[in-house]
Structures are given as structure tokens and as C-alpha cells.
Tab-separated table of C-alpha atoms in Angstrom:
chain	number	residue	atom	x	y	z
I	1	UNK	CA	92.482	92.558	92.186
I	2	UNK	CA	92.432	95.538	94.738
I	3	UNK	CA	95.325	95.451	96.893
I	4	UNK	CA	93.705	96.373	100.653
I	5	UNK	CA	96.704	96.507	102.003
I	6	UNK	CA	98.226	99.618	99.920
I	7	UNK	CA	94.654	101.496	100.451
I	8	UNK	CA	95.364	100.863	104.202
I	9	UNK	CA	98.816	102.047	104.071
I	10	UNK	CA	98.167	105.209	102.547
I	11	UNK	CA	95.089	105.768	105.211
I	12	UNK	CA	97.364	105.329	107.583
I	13	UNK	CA	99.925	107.666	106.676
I	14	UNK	CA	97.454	110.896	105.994
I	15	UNK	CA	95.684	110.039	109.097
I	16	UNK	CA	98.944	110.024	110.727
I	17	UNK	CA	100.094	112.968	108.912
I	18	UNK	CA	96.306	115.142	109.942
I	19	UNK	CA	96.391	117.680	113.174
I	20	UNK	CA	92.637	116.897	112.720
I	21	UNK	CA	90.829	114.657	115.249
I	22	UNK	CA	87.890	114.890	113.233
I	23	UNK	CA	90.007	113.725	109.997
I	24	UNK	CA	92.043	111.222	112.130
I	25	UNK	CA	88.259	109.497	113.320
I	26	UNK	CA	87.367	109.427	109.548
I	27	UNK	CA	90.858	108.012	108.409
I	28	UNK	CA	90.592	105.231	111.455
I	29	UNK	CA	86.502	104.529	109.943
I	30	UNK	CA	87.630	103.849	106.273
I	31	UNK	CA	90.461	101.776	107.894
I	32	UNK	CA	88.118	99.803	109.775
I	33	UNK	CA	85.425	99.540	107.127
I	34	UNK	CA	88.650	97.769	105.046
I	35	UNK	CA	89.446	95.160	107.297
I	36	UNK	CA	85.415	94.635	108.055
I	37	UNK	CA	85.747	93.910	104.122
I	38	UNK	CA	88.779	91.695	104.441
I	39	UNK	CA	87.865	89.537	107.838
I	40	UNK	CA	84.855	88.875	106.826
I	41	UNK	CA	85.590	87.159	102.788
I	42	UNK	CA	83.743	90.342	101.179
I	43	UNK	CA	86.886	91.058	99.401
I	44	UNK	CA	86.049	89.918	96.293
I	45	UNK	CA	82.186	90.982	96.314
I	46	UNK	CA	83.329	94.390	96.682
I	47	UNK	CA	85.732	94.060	94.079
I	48	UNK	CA	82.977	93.371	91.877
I	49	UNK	CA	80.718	95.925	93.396
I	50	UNK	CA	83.667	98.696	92.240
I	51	UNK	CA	83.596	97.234	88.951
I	52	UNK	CA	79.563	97.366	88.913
I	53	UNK	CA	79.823	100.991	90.294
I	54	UNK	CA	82.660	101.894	87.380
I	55	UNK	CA	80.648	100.666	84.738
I	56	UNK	CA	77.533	102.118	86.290
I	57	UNK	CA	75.620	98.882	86.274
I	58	UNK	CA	72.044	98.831	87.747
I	59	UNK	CA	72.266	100.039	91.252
I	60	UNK	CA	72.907	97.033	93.741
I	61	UNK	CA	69.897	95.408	95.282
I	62	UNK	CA	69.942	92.663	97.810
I	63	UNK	CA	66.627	90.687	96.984
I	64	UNK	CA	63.611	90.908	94.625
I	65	UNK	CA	60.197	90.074	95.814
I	66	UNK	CA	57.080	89.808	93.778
I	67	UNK	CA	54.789	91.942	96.014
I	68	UNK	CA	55.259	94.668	98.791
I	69	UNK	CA	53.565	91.742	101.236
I	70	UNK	CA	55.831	89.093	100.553
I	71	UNK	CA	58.829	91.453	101.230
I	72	UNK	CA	57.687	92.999	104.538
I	73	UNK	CA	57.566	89.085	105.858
I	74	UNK	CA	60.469	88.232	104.674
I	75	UNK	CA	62.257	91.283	105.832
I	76	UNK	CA	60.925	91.367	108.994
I	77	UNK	CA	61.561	87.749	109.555
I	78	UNK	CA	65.170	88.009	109.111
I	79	UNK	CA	67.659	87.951	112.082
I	80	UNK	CA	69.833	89.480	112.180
I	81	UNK	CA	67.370	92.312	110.560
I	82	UNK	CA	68.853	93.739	107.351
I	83	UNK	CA	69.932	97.633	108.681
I	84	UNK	CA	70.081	99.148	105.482
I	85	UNK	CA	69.721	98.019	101.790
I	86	UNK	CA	67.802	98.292	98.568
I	87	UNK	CA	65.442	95.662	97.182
I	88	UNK	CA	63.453	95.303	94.010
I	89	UNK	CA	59.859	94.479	94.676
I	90	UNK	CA	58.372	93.722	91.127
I	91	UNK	CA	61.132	95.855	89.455
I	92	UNK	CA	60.555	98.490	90.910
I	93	UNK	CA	63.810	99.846	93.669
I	94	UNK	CA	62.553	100.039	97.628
I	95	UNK	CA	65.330	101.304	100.367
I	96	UNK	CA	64.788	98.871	103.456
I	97	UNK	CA	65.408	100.836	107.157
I	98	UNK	CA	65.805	99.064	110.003
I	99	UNK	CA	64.100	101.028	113.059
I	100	UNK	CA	65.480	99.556	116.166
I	101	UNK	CA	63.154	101.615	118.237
I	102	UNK	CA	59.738	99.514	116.635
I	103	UNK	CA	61.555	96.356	115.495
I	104	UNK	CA	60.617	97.138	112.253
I	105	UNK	CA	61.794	96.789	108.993
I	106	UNK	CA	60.239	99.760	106.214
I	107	UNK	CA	60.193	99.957	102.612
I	108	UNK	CA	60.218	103.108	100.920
I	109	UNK	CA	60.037	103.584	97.394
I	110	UNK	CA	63.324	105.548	95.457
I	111	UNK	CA	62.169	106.118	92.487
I	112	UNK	CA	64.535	104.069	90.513
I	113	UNK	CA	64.692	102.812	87.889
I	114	UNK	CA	63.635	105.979	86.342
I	115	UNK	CA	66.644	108.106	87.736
I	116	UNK	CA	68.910	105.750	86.851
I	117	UNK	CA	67.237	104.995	82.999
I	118	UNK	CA	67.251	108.994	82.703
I	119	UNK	CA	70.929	109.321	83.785
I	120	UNK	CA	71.908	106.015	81.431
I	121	UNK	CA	69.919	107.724	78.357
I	122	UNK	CA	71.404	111.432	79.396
I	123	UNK	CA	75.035	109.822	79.766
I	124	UNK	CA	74.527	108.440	75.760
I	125	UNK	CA	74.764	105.171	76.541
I	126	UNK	CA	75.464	103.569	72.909
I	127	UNK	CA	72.732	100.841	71.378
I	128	UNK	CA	74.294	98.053	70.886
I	129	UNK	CA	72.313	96.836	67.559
I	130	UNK	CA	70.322	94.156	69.079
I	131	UNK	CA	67.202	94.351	67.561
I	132	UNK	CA	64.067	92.130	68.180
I	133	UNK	CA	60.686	91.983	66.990
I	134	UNK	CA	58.651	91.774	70.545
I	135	UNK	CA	60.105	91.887	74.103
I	136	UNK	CA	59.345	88.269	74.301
I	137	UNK	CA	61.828	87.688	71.666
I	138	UNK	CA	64.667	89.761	73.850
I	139	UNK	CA	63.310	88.263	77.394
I	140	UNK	CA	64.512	84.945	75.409
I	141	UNK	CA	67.581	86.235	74.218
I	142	UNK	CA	68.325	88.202	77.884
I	143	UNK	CA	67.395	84.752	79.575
I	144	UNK	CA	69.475	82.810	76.945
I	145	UNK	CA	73.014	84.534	77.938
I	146	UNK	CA	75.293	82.760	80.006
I	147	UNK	CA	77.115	85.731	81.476
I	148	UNK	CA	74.187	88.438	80.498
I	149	UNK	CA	75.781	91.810	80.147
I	150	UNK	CA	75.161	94.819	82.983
I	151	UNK	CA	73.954	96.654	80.844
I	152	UNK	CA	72.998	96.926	77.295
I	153	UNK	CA	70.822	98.647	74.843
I	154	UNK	CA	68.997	97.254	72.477
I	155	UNK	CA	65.572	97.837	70.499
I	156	UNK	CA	62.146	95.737	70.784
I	157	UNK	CA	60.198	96.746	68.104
I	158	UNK	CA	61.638	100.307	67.290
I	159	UNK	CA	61.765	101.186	71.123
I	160	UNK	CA	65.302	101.754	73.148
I	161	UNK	CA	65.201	99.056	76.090
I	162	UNK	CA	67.947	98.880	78.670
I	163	UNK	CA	68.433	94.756	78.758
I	164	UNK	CA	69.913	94.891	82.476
I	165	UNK	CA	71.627	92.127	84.869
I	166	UNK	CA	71.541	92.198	89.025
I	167	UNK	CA	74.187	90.330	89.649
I	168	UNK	CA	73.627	89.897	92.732
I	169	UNK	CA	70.645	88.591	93.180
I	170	UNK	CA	70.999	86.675	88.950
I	171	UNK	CA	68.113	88.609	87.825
I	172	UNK	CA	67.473	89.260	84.546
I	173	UNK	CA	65.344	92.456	83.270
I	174	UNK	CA	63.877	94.525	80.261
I	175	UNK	CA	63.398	98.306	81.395
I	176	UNK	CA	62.207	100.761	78.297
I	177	UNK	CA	64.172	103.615	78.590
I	178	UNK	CA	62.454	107.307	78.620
I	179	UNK	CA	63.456	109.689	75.441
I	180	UNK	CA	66.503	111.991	75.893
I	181	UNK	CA	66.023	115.024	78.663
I	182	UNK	CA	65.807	118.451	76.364
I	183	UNK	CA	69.171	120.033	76.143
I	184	UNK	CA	68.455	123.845	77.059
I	185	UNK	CA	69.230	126.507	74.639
I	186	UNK	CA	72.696	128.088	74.704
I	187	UNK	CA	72.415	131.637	76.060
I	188	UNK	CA	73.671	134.022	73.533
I	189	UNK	CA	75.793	137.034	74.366
């Protein structure tokens, strides 16, 4: 469990300690964004978004729609309107903006997963010797798990696939990962 109140003692004491006003505003933010966390019960969903971040789980998303349609409507239907988040729409990621100035809510496609499948094949992420025959098979198994894992690799049919959990929203999903980026040569001397 995170203990707030030590993180908010020691912001207190180097904001205290700063000649800055510029540092002092920052120090005051991160104390405020703290007890934003802890008056309004989010302690414990961003304990578990630390852990998620720590263990570099699929990034966080908020909701998953089926089609770009369906989550323009729903976004833009929701008061208050969502400021600032990322969504899945298929499985693919979309940042929602909030612009005040049209009362509109817009998607715009990141370009994860494929970022974040590069960086978990580039960091080595180990296979975990699940092997199935077809992804059916290992959309069974996935769906089959009572607490499915973050993250996990496995192989359908002699491909890597990245068998990943959203929490948040309890999704389940099969992403095939992309081969290895090219190490370049060593430079010799």
C-alpha cells in the first residue's frame, strides 16, 4: 500500500526548503494532485495503476468501443465530458481531447499498440511456453483465466503473441507481436 501521507511530507519539506516560486507552484501541484487522489477514493486505483505502470502492462485505456461511430456518441454524450484519456476502438489505442471551445470531444489515433508491442519485444520480454495450435485455442485459454495475466507471451501456431489484460475496462486481447528491431552494428575503432 502507498503511504500518501509520507509522499506529502517529503513534498512539503523540499517545497519548503526551494527559493524557487516556480518549484514551490510545482511542489504545491503534486501536493494537490495527492489529496485529489485521496478525497476522492482513487487511492487504491492508482495504486494499481503504479503497479500496471511498473510492470509495464498495456497502456491504460478508459473504454473500448467497436467502431469510431459508436465512440464519438458515446463520448460526446458524456457529462461531465471526459478531458483527456485513451480508448481502444476495435483494439486499436485513440487519445480522446476535450475542446471546450466546440464542445467537442476528438479521437485521434496513437499508434499503439505497435509502439508498445515494439518496445515489449525490444525490452526481451520472455515467452512464457504457452503454446497453442490456432488463436482460437488461446482466445479460449485468455478468456478461461480468472485473474488473466498483464501480460504474457505465448505462441499460436509458431507465432509470438502478446496475450494482454486491460484491467480496467476487463478486456481480454491477442496482439501478434512484430519481429525484434535490428540491433546496429558495433562501430569498430
Amino acid at each position: 500500500m502507498m503511504h500518501f501521507f509520507d509522499k506529502l511530507q517529503v513534498l512539503g519539506l523540499h517545497g519548503a526548503q526551494t527559493q524557487s516560486a516556480k518549484e514551490k507552484e510545482a511542489f504545491h501541484f503534486a501536493m494537490d494532485a495527492i489529496y485529489f487522489i485521496m478525497n476522492t477514493g482513487q487511492s487504491l486505483d492508482f495504486e494499481t495503476y503504479i503497479r500496471s505502470q511498473d510492470a509495464h502492462a498495456p497502456p491504460l485505456v478508459i473504454a473500448r468501443f467497436a467502431t469510431r461511430e459508436e465512440a464519438e456518441a458515446n463520448l460526446n454524450s458524456r457529462r461531465p465530458p471526459v478531458d483527456q484519456a485513451d480508448v481502444l476502438i476495435a483494439d486499436d489505442y485513440y487519445s480522446v481531447i476535450y475542446n471546450p471551445k466546440d464542445g467537442r470531444t476528438h479521437l485521434i489515433r496513437r499508434g499503439l499498440p505497435e509502439y508498445y508491442l515494439a518496445d515489449i519485444v525490444n525490452q526481451g520480454l520472455k515467452p512464457s511456453g504457452l503454446s497453442f495450435a490456432s488463436k482460437a485455442e488461446a482466445e479460449a485459454w485468455l478468456h478461461q483465466q480468472p485473474t488473466p495475466p498483464q501480460q504474457v507471451v505465448i505462441d499460436i501456431a509458431g507465432a509470438p503473441y502478446l496475450a494482454a489484460y486491460h484491467h480496467r475496462i476487463d478486456y481480454r486481447v491477442l496482439y501478434p507481436l512484430p519481429p525484434p528491431t535490428p540491433t546496429p552494428p558495433a562501430s569498430e575503432t
